[in-house]
Amino acid sequence: NGPGSGDAAVRQVLSRYVVESLRRNPATNTYLGGAGLDPSLRVVDGTLRDHSPSALEEEDRWLSTTARELGSIDGATLTDGVRIDRDVAVAQTRFLLRQHQIRHHQERAVDTYVGEPFRALDWQLQGLTPTGSGKRGTVDEWGLLTRRVRAIPAFLAAGQAQIEAGVKAGRVADRRALERSGIDTAEANATFFSESLPALANAEIADSADRPQMLANIREAGKNAAAAYLRFRDFIAATFFEPGSRTIKAAYAADRFALGTDEYDWSLRNNLHLDTTASKLYDESWPLVEQTQREMIELARSIGQQKNLKLPEGPASVRAVFDQLSRDSPKTDEELLSWYRETSQRLVTYGRESGLFDLPVDYRLDVLETPPSLQAVSEDASYYPAPPFKGSGVGRFYVSPTGNDQAALQSRNRAALAAIAAHEGFPGHDWYFKVLSQSYDAASAVRWLTPGAVEDSSAMWQDAMAAEG
C-alpha cells in the first residue's frame, strides 16, 4: 500500500478519461491530434461537439463518476507525478461541472458556438496529408472534413437553443461578444464556408475519379453551413439588437464581462490550487505595479537620452517615448505582414548562427494573415500549433490585418514587433511546440487537455504556464 501501489489504477481511469474527453470535444481532439493517441478517435474529426441539454446532462454524470473514481484512490498510494495527474483531472471535472451547473456558461457561449466549427476545420486543414504536386488531403481526410461541415447546422441550432434558454433565465453574453462573435464572425464564417472552403478544396484535392463528387459534397455542405451561420446571425441581431442597427437593446446593455469575485476565488483554488483570493492578490500586486512603473520611466528616460528627446517628467515620459517609437510603423497591412516575416526570419537566422538552438535544415516558420473568421478573437498576432499527438503538420503564426487603419498600424510599430514575433513565432510558440511534440508522451495526456473549448472561447480556463512562459 506504499507510494506507487495505486499508480496503475489511476492511470487506467485517466486513460479512459482522456479518450472520452477528446471524443466529447471534437475540436480539442483535432487540435491535439487525438488519432495519434488512440486510433478510435480518428472518426471524431468528422464531428462537432453536442451542446444540447441532454448531452451535457449525460456528460455531467460521466464527469461526476470519473471524479469519484479518482477521488476514491488514496493519494498516499501514488507517486508524485501520478498524484498530480490525478489532481489535474479532478480539477478539470470540477471546473466543467461548475461551468455547466453553476455558471451556466453554455447559455451565453456565443463565441464558442460561432468559432468552434471554424477552428476545428482550420486545424483539420493544417494537418492534411501532402498528396503530391502541391495537393493535400486523402479521400478519407476530405470525407471527414465534409462530415464535419455537414454537422454545422445542427451544432448552431443547439447553440441557439441554449442561448434562448439563457435569455429566459436572464443569463446572456456580454454585448461585445454578441456583436463581434454573434454578428461579425458569423458573417465571416458564412463567407468562408460558401466561398473560401470550396475554392480551397478545388485547389488542393488531387485529380482522381473521386474528385468531382468530393468537390460537389463540399460545395453542398458549405452552402448549408453558410446558411446556418446567417440564420444564427439573424437570430442574434433580432434577439439582442434594435431593428436594423448595431445598437444593443437596453435590456442587454449592461456590462456582463466581469467574472465576479466569488467565481475568481473559486477558480484560484480549483484551477491553480492557490490558497489566496482576488482581493489579496490585488493588494499584493501594487508594490510590483509601482516598481514596474518606476522601471518603465527609467527606461523611457534612457531611450530619450539616446534619441535626444526632450521628455516630460514622470509617467508622461513613457507616453512620449511610445509616441516617438510609433512613428516608425508600417504604412499598410501588406507592409505589416512583410515586416513580421522579415523579423521572424532574422530571429531564426540568429538562433541558427549563434548556436542557441539546434535547428534542423528544413525548419521553417510560416507567417500568414489571420483568416477573417478568426480576426474577431485575434486582434494582433497569434499562433496555432500543429497537433502534437500526430507528430505531423505545420504550425501557423497569424498576423491580423488592420484594414489599413493608421492608428492601429502605429501601435504595431517596429519597436513592438520584434517581441511579438519572438513570442508567437521563434523561439516562442512555434519552436516550443515543435520541440514539445517530439516528446509529448513524456507527460500524461491529461495535462494536454483544455476543458471547454480551445482558444476560441471564454470557456477556456487556463493555458499551461509552460506554453505561455
Coordinates of C-alpha atoms in Angstrom, one line a residue:
N1 CA 0.0 0.0 0.0
G2 CA 3.0 2.3 -0.3
P3 CA 3.7 5.0 -2.9
G4 CA 3.2 3.6 -6.4
S5 CA 0.8 0.8 -5.5
G6 CA -2.2 2.8 -6.7
D7 CA -0.5 4.2 -9.8
A8 CA -1.8 1.6 -12.2
A9 CA -5.4 2.1 -11.1
V10 CA -5.2 5.9 -11.6
R11 CA -3.5 5.5 -15.0
Q12 CA -6.4 3.3 -16.2
V13 CA -9.0 5.8 -15.1
L14 CA -7.0 8.7 -16.6
S15 CA -6.6 6.8 -19.9
R16 CA -10.3 6.3 -20.2
Y17 CA -10.9 9.9 -19.1
V18 CA -8.6 11.4 -21.8
V19 CA -10.0 9.4 -24.6
E20 CA -13.6 10.1 -23.6
S21 CA -12.8 13.9 -23.2
L22 CA -11.4 14.0 -26.7
R23 CA -14.4 12.1 -28.1
R24 CA -16.8 14.6 -26.4
N25 CA -14.7 17.6 -27.5
P26 CA -14.0 17.1 -31.3
A27 CA -12.3 20.5 -31.8
T28 CA -9.9 19.7 -29.0
N29 CA -9.4 16.2 -30.4
T30 CA -8.3 17.7 -33.8
Y31 CA -6.2 20.4 -32.1
L32 CA -4.2 17.7 -30.2
G33 CA -4.3 15.1 -33.0
G34 CA -6.2 12.6 -30.9
A35 CA -5.9 9.8 -33.5
G36 CA -2.2 9.7 -32.8
L37 CA -3.1 8.9 -29.2
D38 CA -5.9 6.4 -29.8
P39 CA -6.8 5.3 -33.4
S40 CA -10.5 5.1 -32.4
L41 CA -10.5 8.9 -32.2
R42 CA -9.9 9.3 -35.9
V43 CA -13.7 9.3 -36.7
V44 CA -14.2 12.2 -34.2
D45 CA -12.6 14.5 -36.7
G46 CA -15.8 14.2 -38.7
T47 CA -18.0 15.5 -35.8
L48 CA -18.7 18.6 -33.7
R49 CA -19.5 18.8 -30.0
D50 CA -23.1 18.2 -28.9
H51 CA -24.1 21.2 -26.7
S52 CA -27.7 20.0 -26.3
P53 CA -29.1 19.9 -22.7
S54 CA -29.4 16.1 -22.8
A55 CA -25.9 15.6 -23.9
L56 CA -24.5 18.0 -21.2
E57 CA -26.6 16.2 -18.6
E58 CA -25.2 12.9 -19.6
E59 CA -21.7 14.4 -19.7
D60 CA -22.1 15.7 -16.2
R61 CA -23.0 12.3 -14.9
W62 CA -19.8 10.9 -16.6
L63 CA -17.7 13.7 -15.1
S64 CA -19.1 13.1 -11.6
T65 CA -18.4 9.4 -11.9
T66 CA -14.8 10.0 -13.1
A67 CA -14.2 12.4 -10.2
R68 CA -15.5 9.9 -7.7
E69 CA -13.3 7.1 -9.1
L70 CA -10.2 9.2 -9.0
G71 CA -11.0 10.5 -5.5
S72 CA -11.6 7.1 -4.1
I73 CA -7.9 6.2 -4.6
D74 CA -5.7 7.0 -1.6
G75 CA -3.2 9.7 -2.5
A76 CA -0.7 8.0 -0.2
T77 CA -0.5 5.1 -2.6
L78 CA 0.5 7.3 -5.6
T79 CA 3.9 8.5 -6.7
D80 CA 4.2 12.3 -7.0
G81 CA 3.7 12.5 -10.8
V82 CA 0.6 10.3 -10.9
R83 CA -0.9 12.1 -7.9
I84 CA -0.5 15.4 -9.7
D85 CA -2.1 13.9 -12.9
R86 CA -5.0 12.7 -10.7
D87 CA -5.4 16.1 -9.1
V88 CA -5.3 17.8 -12.5
A89 CA -8.1 15.6 -13.9
V90 CA -10.2 16.1 -10.8
A91 CA -9.8 19.9 -11.1
Q92 CA -10.9 19.7 -14.7
T93 CA -14.0 17.7 -13.9
R94 CA -15.0 20.1 -11.1
F95 CA -14.4 23.0 -13.5
L96 CA -16.6 21.6 -16.2
L97 CA -19.4 20.7 -13.7
R98 CA -19.3 24.3 -12.4
Q99 CA -19.4 25.7 -15.9
H100 CA -22.5 23.7 -16.7
Q101 CA -24.4 23.7 -13.4
I102 CA -23.4 26.9 -11.6
R103 CA -22.1 29.4 -14.2
H104 CA -24.5 28.0 -17.0
H105 CA -21.8 29.1 -19.4
Q106 CA -23.4 27.1 -22.2
E107 CA -26.3 29.6 -22.2
R108 CA -24.2 32.5 -23.2
A109 CA -21.2 31.0 -25.0
V110 CA -21.8 32.8 -28.3
D111 CA -18.1 32.8 -29.1
T112 CA -17.9 29.0 -28.7
Y113 CA -20.9 28.4 -31.0
V114 CA -19.7 30.7 -33.7
G115 CA -16.0 30.0 -33.6
E116 CA -15.6 26.3 -32.7
P117 CA -16.5 24.8 -36.1
F118 CA -14.1 27.0 -38.0
R119 CA -11.3 26.4 -35.5
A120 CA -11.9 22.6 -35.9
L121 CA -11.8 22.9 -39.7
D122 CA -8.8 25.2 -39.7
W123 CA -6.7 22.7 -37.6
Q124 CA -8.0 19.9 -39.8
L125 CA -6.9 21.7 -42.9
Q126 CA -3.5 22.2 -41.3
G127 CA -3.0 18.5 -40.9
L128 CA -4.0 17.3 -44.4
T129 CA -1.6 14.8 -45.9
P130 CA 0.5 16.1 -48.9
T131 CA -0.5 14.1 -52.0
G132 CA 2.0 15.5 -54.5
S133 CA 2.2 18.4 -56.9
G134 CA 1.1 20.9 -54.3
K135 CA -2.1 18.9 -53.5
R136 CA -3.1 17.9 -50.0
G137 CA -5.6 15.6 -48.4
T138 CA -6.6 11.9 -48.9
V139 CA -10.1 10.9 -49.8
D140 CA -10.7 9.8 -46.2
E141 CA -9.4 13.1 -44.8
W142 CA -11.7 15.2 -47.1
G143 CA -14.5 12.9 -46.3
L144 CA -14.1 13.5 -42.5
L145 CA -13.9 17.2 -43.2
T146 CA -17.1 17.2 -45.2
R147 CA -18.9 15.3 -42.5
R148 CA -17.8 18.0 -40.0
V149 CA -19.1 20.8 -42.2
R150 CA -22.4 18.9 -42.6
A151 CA -22.7 18.9 -38.8
I152 CA -22.6 22.7 -38.5
P153 CA -26.4 23.4 -38.9
A154 CA -27.3 21.1 -36.1
F155 CA -24.4 22.4 -34.0
L156 CA -25.6 26.0 -34.4
A157 CA -29.2 25.1 -33.8
A158 CA -28.2 23.5 -30.4
G159 CA -26.2 26.7 -29.6
Q160 CA -29.2 28.9 -30.4
A161 CA -31.5 26.8 -28.2
Q162 CA -29.0 27.2 -25.3
I163 CA -28.8 31.0 -25.8
E164 CA -32.6 31.2 -25.9
A165 CA -32.7 29.3 -22.6
G166 CA -30.2 31.8 -21.2
V167 CA -32.4 34.8 -22.3
K168 CA -35.3 33.3 -20.4
A169 CA -33.2 32.8 -17.3
G170 CA -31.5 36.2 -17.5
R171 CA -28.1 34.8 -18.4
V172 CA -26.8 36.4 -21.6
A173 CA -23.4 37.1 -23.2
D174 CA -21.7 40.4 -22.9
R175 CA -22.7 42.9 -25.6
R176 CA -19.2 42.9 -27.2
A177 CA -19.3 39.1 -27.7
L178 CA -22.8 39.4 -29.1
E179 CA -21.7 41.9 -31.7
R180 CA -18.2 40.6 -32.5
S181 CA -18.9 36.9 -32.5
G182 CA -22.6 36.7 -33.0
I183 CA -22.7 39.1 -35.9
D184 CA -19.3 39.9 -37.4
T185 CA -17.7 36.4 -37.1
A186 CA -20.9 34.7 -38.1
E187 CA -20.9 36.6 -41.3
A188 CA -17.2 35.9 -41.9
N189 CA -17.8 32.2 -41.3
A190 CA -20.7 32.2 -43.8
T191 CA -18.4 33.6 -46.4
F192 CA -15.7 31.1 -45.6
F193 CA -17.9 28.1 -45.9
S194 CA -19.8 29.3 -49.0
E195 CA -16.8 30.6 -50.9
S196 CA -13.3 30.1 -49.4
L197 CA -13.6 26.4 -48.4
P198 CA -14.9 25.2 -51.9
A199 CA -12.2 27.3 -53.6
L200 CA -9.5 25.8 -51.2
A201 CA -10.8 22.3 -51.9
N202 CA -10.7 22.9 -55.6
A203 CA -7.1 24.0 -55.4
E204 CA -5.9 21.2 -53.1
I205 CA -7.9 18.0 -53.9
A206 CA -5.8 15.9 -56.3
D207 CA -7.1 14.6 -59.6
S208 CA -8.9 11.3 -59.3
A209 CA -12.2 9.6 -60.1
D210 CA -13.5 10.7 -56.7
R211 CA -12.6 14.4 -57.1
P212 CA -15.8 15.7 -58.8
Q213 CA -18.1 14.1 -56.2
M214 CA -15.8 15.3 -53.3
L215 CA -16.0 18.9 -54.6
A216 CA -19.8 18.7 -55.0
N217 CA -20.1 17.3 -51.5
I218 CA -18.0 20.1 -50.0
R219 CA -19.9 22.8 -52.0
E220 CA -23.3 21.5 -50.8
A221 CA -22.1 21.1 -47.2
G222 CA -20.5 24.6 -47.3
K223 CA -23.7 26.2 -48.7
N224 CA -25.8 24.7 -45.9
A225 CA -23.3 25.7 -43.3
A226 CA -23.2 29.3 -44.6
A227 CA -27.0 29.5 -44.5
A228 CA -26.9 28.2 -40.9
Y229 CA -24.4 30.9 -39.9
L230 CA -26.6 33.6 -41.4
R231 CA -29.6 32.2 -39.6
F232 CA -27.7 32.3 -36.4
R233 CA -26.5 35.9 -37.1
D234 CA -30.1 36.9 -37.8
F235 CA -31.2 35.3 -34.5
I236 CA -28.6 37.2 -32.5
A237 CA -29.5 40.5 -34.3
A238 CA -33.2 40.1 -33.7
T239 CA -32.9 39.0 -30.1
F240 CA -30.3 41.4 -28.8
F241 CA -30.1 44.5 -31.1
E242 CA -32.5 47.2 -32.1
P243 CA -34.0 46.6 -35.6
G244 CA -31.7 47.3 -38.5
S245 CA -28.9 48.6 -36.2
R246 CA -25.9 47.7 -34.1
T247 CA -27.5 49.4 -31.0
I248 CA -27.8 46.8 -28.2
K249 CA -31.3 46.6 -26.7
A250 CA -31.5 48.3 -23.3
A251 CA -32.2 45.0 -21.6
Y252 CA -28.8 43.6 -22.6
A253 CA -26.6 46.7 -22.5
A254 CA -25.2 46.1 -19.0
D255 CA -21.5 45.1 -18.7
R256 CA -21.5 41.4 -18.3
F257 CA -17.8 40.9 -18.9
A258 CA -16.6 40.5 -15.4
L259 CA -16.4 37.0 -13.9
G260 CA -17.0 38.3 -10.3
T261 CA -15.0 37.9 -7.1
D262 CA -16.6 34.6 -5.9
E263 CA -16.0 32.8 -9.2
Y264 CA -12.5 34.2 -9.4
D265 CA -11.7 33.0 -5.9
W266 CA -13.1 29.6 -6.7
S267 CA -11.0 29.3 -9.9
L268 CA -7.9 30.2 -7.9
R269 CA -8.5 27.4 -5.6
N270 CA -9.7 24.7 -8.0
N271 CA -7.8 25.5 -11.2
L272 CA -4.5 26.6 -9.8
H273 CA -4.6 25.2 -6.2
L274 CA -3.7 28.6 -4.8
D275 CA -4.6 29.5 -1.2
T276 CA -5.3 33.1 -1.9
T277 CA -8.1 35.5 -3.0
A278 CA -8.7 38.1 -5.7
S279 CA -8.7 40.8 -3.1
K280 CA -5.4 39.6 -1.6
L281 CA -3.8 39.4 -5.0
Y282 CA -4.9 42.9 -5.8
D283 CA -3.4 44.3 -2.6
E284 CA -0.2 42.4 -3.1
S285 CA 0.2 43.5 -6.7
W286 CA 0.6 47.2 -6.0
P287 CA 4.3 47.1 -4.9
L288 CA 5.0 45.2 -8.1
V289 CA 3.0 47.6 -10.2
E290 CA 4.7 50.6 -8.7
Q291 CA 8.2 49.0 -9.2
T292 CA 7.3 48.3 -12.9
Q293 CA 6.2 51.8 -13.4
R294 CA 9.5 53.1 -12.0
E295 CA 11.5 50.8 -14.3
M296 CA 9.4 52.0 -17.3
I297 CA 10.1 55.6 -16.5
E298 CA 13.8 54.9 -16.1
L299 CA 13.9 53.1 -19.4
A300 CA 11.9 55.8 -21.2
R301 CA 14.5 58.4 -20.0
S302 CA 17.3 56.2 -21.2
I303 CA 15.8 55.9 -24.6
G304 CA 15.1 59.7 -24.6
Q305 CA 18.8 60.4 -24.0
Q306 CA 19.8 58.1 -26.8
K307 CA 17.5 59.8 -29.2
N308 CA 18.0 63.4 -27.9
L309 CA 14.3 63.7 -26.9
K310 CA 13.1 66.3 -24.6
L311 CA 10.8 64.4 -22.3
P312 CA 8.3 65.5 -19.6
E313 CA 8.7 64.3 -16.0
G314 CA 7.1 61.2 -14.5
P315 CA 4.8 58.7 -16.3
A316 CA 4.2 61.2 -19.2
S317 CA 7.8 60.4 -20.3
V318 CA 6.7 56.8 -21.1
R319 CA 3.8 58.0 -23.3
A320 CA 6.1 60.5 -25.1
V321 CA 8.6 57.7 -25.9
F322 CA 5.8 55.4 -27.1
D323 CA 4.5 58.2 -29.4
Q324 CA 8.0 58.7 -30.8
L325 CA 8.6 55.0 -31.4
S326 CA 5.2 54.6 -33.1
R327 CA 6.3 56.9 -35.9
D328 CA 8.4 54.0 -37.3
S329 CA 5.4 52.0 -38.2
P330 CA 4.1 50.2 -41.3
K331 CA 2.0 52.2 -43.7
T332 CA -0.2 49.3 -44.9
D333 CA -1.3 45.8 -43.8
E334 CA 0.8 44.3 -46.6
E335 CA 3.9 46.1 -45.2
L336 CA 3.0 45.0 -41.7
L337 CA 2.9 41.3 -42.7
S338 CA 6.2 41.7 -44.6
W339 CA 7.9 43.2 -41.5
Y340 CA 6.7 40.3 -39.4
R341 CA 8.1 37.8 -41.9
E342 CA 11.4 39.7 -42.2
T343 CA 11.7 39.9 -38.4
S344 CA 10.8 36.3 -37.9
Q345 CA 13.4 35.2 -40.4
R346 CA 16.1 37.3 -38.7
L347 CA 15.2 35.6 -35.4
V348 CA 15.5 32.2 -37.0
T349 CA 18.8 33.1 -38.6
Y350 CA 20.2 34.4 -35.3
G351 CA 19.1 31.3 -33.5
R352 CA 20.8 29.1 -36.1
E353 CA 24.0 31.1 -36.5
S354 CA 24.5 31.7 -32.8
G355 CA 24.1 28.1 -31.9
L356 CA 21.4 28.8 -29.3
F357 CA 19.2 26.1 -30.8
D358 CA 19.9 23.0 -32.8
L359 CA 17.7 23.9 -35.7
P360 CA 17.1 21.3 -38.5
V361 CA 18.0 22.5 -42.0
D362 CA 14.3 22.2 -43.1
Y363 CA 12.9 24.3 -40.2
R364 CA 10.6 27.0 -41.4
L365 CA 8.2 29.4 -39.8
D366 CA 5.0 30.3 -41.7
V367 CA 3.7 33.8 -41.1
L368 CA 0.2 34.2 -42.6
E369 CA -2.6 36.7 -42.5
T370 CA -5.2 35.8 -39.9
P371 CA -8.3 34.3 -41.7
P372 CA -11.4 36.6 -41.4
S373 CA -13.2 34.0 -39.3
L374 CA -10.5 34.4 -36.6
Q375 CA -10.0 38.1 -36.7
A376 CA -12.7 38.9 -34.1
V377 CA -10.8 37.0 -31.5
S378 CA -7.2 37.8 -32.6
E379 CA -6.7 41.5 -33.0
D380 CA -2.9 41.4 -33.3
A381 CA -0.9 38.2 -33.7
S382 CA -1.5 34.6 -32.6
Y383 CA -0.1 31.1 -33.0
Y384 CA -1.8 27.8 -33.8
P385 CA 0.3 24.7 -33.3
A386 CA 0.3 21.5 -35.3
P387 CA -1.4 18.7 -33.5
P388 CA 1.2 17.3 -31.1
F389 CA -0.2 13.8 -30.8
K390 CA 0.0 13.2 -34.5
G391 CA 3.6 14.4 -35.0
S392 CA 2.8 15.9 -38.4
G393 CA 1.6 19.2 -39.8
V394 CA 2.9 22.8 -39.6
G395 CA 2.0 25.4 -37.0
R396 CA 0.7 28.8 -38.2
F397 CA 1.8 32.2 -37.0
Y398 CA -1.1 34.5 -37.8
V399 CA -1.0 38.3 -38.1
S400 CA -4.3 40.1 -38.2
P401 CA -4.8 43.0 -40.7
T402 CA -6.0 46.4 -39.5
G403 CA -7.9 47.4 -42.6
N404 CA -5.0 49.8 -43.2
D405 CA -6.1 51.8 -40.1
Q406 CA -3.2 54.2 -39.5
A407 CA -3.7 54.4 -35.7
A408 CA -3.7 50.6 -35.4
L409 CA -0.7 50.3 -37.6
Q410 CA 1.2 52.8 -35.4
S411 CA 0.5 50.6 -32.4
R412 CA 2.3 47.8 -34.3
N413 CA 5.4 49.8 -34.8
R414 CA 8.9 48.3 -35.4
A415 CA 9.9 48.6 -31.8
A416 CA 6.9 46.5 -30.6
L417 CA 7.0 44.0 -33.5
A418 CA 10.2 42.0 -32.6
A419 CA 8.9 41.0 -29.1
I420 CA 5.7 39.7 -30.6
A421 CA 7.4 37.8 -33.3
A422 CA 9.8 36.2 -30.8
H423 CA 6.9 35.2 -28.6
E424 CA 4.4 33.9 -31.2
G425 CA 7.0 32.5 -33.6
F426 CA 10.6 31.8 -33.0
P427 CA 11.9 31.0 -30.4
G428 CA 8.5 31.2 -28.9
H429 CA 5.4 29.1 -29.6
D430 CA 6.5 27.6 -32.9
W431 CA 9.8 26.3 -31.8
Y432 CA 8.4 25.4 -28.3
F433 CA 5.7 23.2 -29.8
K434 CA 8.0 21.6 -32.3
V435 CA 10.3 20.5 -29.5
L436 CA 7.4 19.5 -27.2
S437 CA 5.7 17.4 -29.9
Q438 CA 8.9 15.3 -30.2
S439 CA 8.4 14.1 -26.6
Y440 CA 4.7 14.7 -25.9
D441 CA 4.3 11.3 -24.4
A442 CA 6.8 12.0 -21.6
A443 CA 3.9 13.6 -19.7
S444 CA 0.5 12.3 -19.0
A445 CA -2.0 13.1 -21.8
V446 CA -4.3 14.6 -19.2
R447 CA -2.0 17.6 -18.9
W448 CA -2.7 18.5 -22.5
L449 CA -6.4 18.9 -22.1
T450 CA -8.0 22.3 -22.0
P451 CA -11.6 21.9 -20.7
G452 CA -14.3 23.8 -22.5
A453 CA -13.0 24.8 -25.9
V454 CA -9.6 25.7 -27.3
E455 CA -8.8 29.4 -27.6
D456 CA -12.0 30.3 -29.5
S457 CA -13.9 30.6 -26.3
S458 CA -14.1 32.2 -22.9
A459 CA -14.9 28.7 -21.7
M460 CA -11.1 28.1 -21.9
W461 CA -10.0 28.2 -18.3
Q462 CA -6.2 28.5 -18.5
D463 CA -3.2 28.0 -20.7
A464 CA -0.3 25.9 -19.4
M465 CA 2.2 28.3 -17.9
A466 CA 5.0 26.4 -19.7
A467 CA 3.3 27.3 -23.0
E468 CA 3.0 31.0 -22.3
G469 CA 6.1 31.4 -20.2

